[in-house]
C-alpha positions in Angstrom: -36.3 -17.7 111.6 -37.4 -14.3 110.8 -36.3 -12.7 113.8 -33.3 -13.9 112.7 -33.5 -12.6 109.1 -35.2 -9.4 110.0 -31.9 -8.7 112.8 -29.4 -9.5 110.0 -31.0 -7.3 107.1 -31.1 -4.3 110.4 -27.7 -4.6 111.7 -26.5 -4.4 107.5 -28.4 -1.4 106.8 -27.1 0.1 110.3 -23.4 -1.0 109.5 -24.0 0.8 105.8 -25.6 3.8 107.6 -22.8 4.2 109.5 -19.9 3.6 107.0 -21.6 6.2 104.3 -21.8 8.9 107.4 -18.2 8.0 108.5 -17.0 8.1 104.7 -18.4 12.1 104.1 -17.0 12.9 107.2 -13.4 11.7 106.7 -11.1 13.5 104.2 -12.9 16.7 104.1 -9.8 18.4 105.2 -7.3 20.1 102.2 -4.5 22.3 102.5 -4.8 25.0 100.1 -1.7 26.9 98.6 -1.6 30.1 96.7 1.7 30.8 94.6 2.7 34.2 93.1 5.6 33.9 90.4 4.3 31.2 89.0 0.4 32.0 90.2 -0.9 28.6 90.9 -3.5 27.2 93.3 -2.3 24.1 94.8 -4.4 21.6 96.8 -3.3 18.5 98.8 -4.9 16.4 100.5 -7.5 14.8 101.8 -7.0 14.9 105.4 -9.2 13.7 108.4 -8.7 16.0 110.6 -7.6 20.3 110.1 -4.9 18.8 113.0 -3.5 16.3 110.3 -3.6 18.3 107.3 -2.0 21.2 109.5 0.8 19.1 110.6 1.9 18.5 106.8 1.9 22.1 105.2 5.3 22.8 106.2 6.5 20.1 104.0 4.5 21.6 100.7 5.6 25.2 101.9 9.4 24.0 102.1 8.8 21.8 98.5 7.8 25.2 96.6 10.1 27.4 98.4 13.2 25.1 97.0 11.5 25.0 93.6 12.1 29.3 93.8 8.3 30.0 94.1 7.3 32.9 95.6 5.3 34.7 97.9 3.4 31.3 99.6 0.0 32.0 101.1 -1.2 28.6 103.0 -4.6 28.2 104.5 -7.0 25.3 105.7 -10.4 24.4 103.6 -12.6 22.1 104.2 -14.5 20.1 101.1 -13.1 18.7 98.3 -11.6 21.2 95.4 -12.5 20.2 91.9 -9.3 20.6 90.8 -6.1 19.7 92.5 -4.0 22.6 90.6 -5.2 25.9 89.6 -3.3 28.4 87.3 -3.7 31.9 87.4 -6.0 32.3 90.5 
């Protein structure tokens, strides 16, 4: 019976182990836009992968530019901003 006890209480703190490692790694990934004219800092996200958050930056580009905002500056960041909009950076 405690074999049986002592596998259960193992395999839970593995399975916990492994679901807090899994849950840091996943949406680390945020696309970060700089605005001039208005001057905002824009972040979206979180993304798993720098493949998936990539693949969707052409739809935030394409938002702003039919909004009139100008001069877009679009890069990759990895770690979660504090902030999801930032003015005048």
């Amino acid at each position: 019976m405690t074999g049986i006890l002592l596998f259960i209480f193992y395999f839970t703190l593995g399975c916990l182990i492994v679901y807090f490692l899994r849950f840091r790694k996943l949406g680390n990934w945020w696309v970060k836009v700089s605005t001039k004219q208005p001057d905002f800092t824009y972040f979206f996200g979180p993304f798993e992968s720098s493949t998936e958050a990539a693949s969707h930056q052409d739809g935030y580009i394409q938002d702003l530019q039919e909004e009139g905002v100008t001069e877009i500056q679009v890069c990759l960041q990895k770690g979660k901003p504090k902030k999801s909009t930032l003015a005048g950076s």
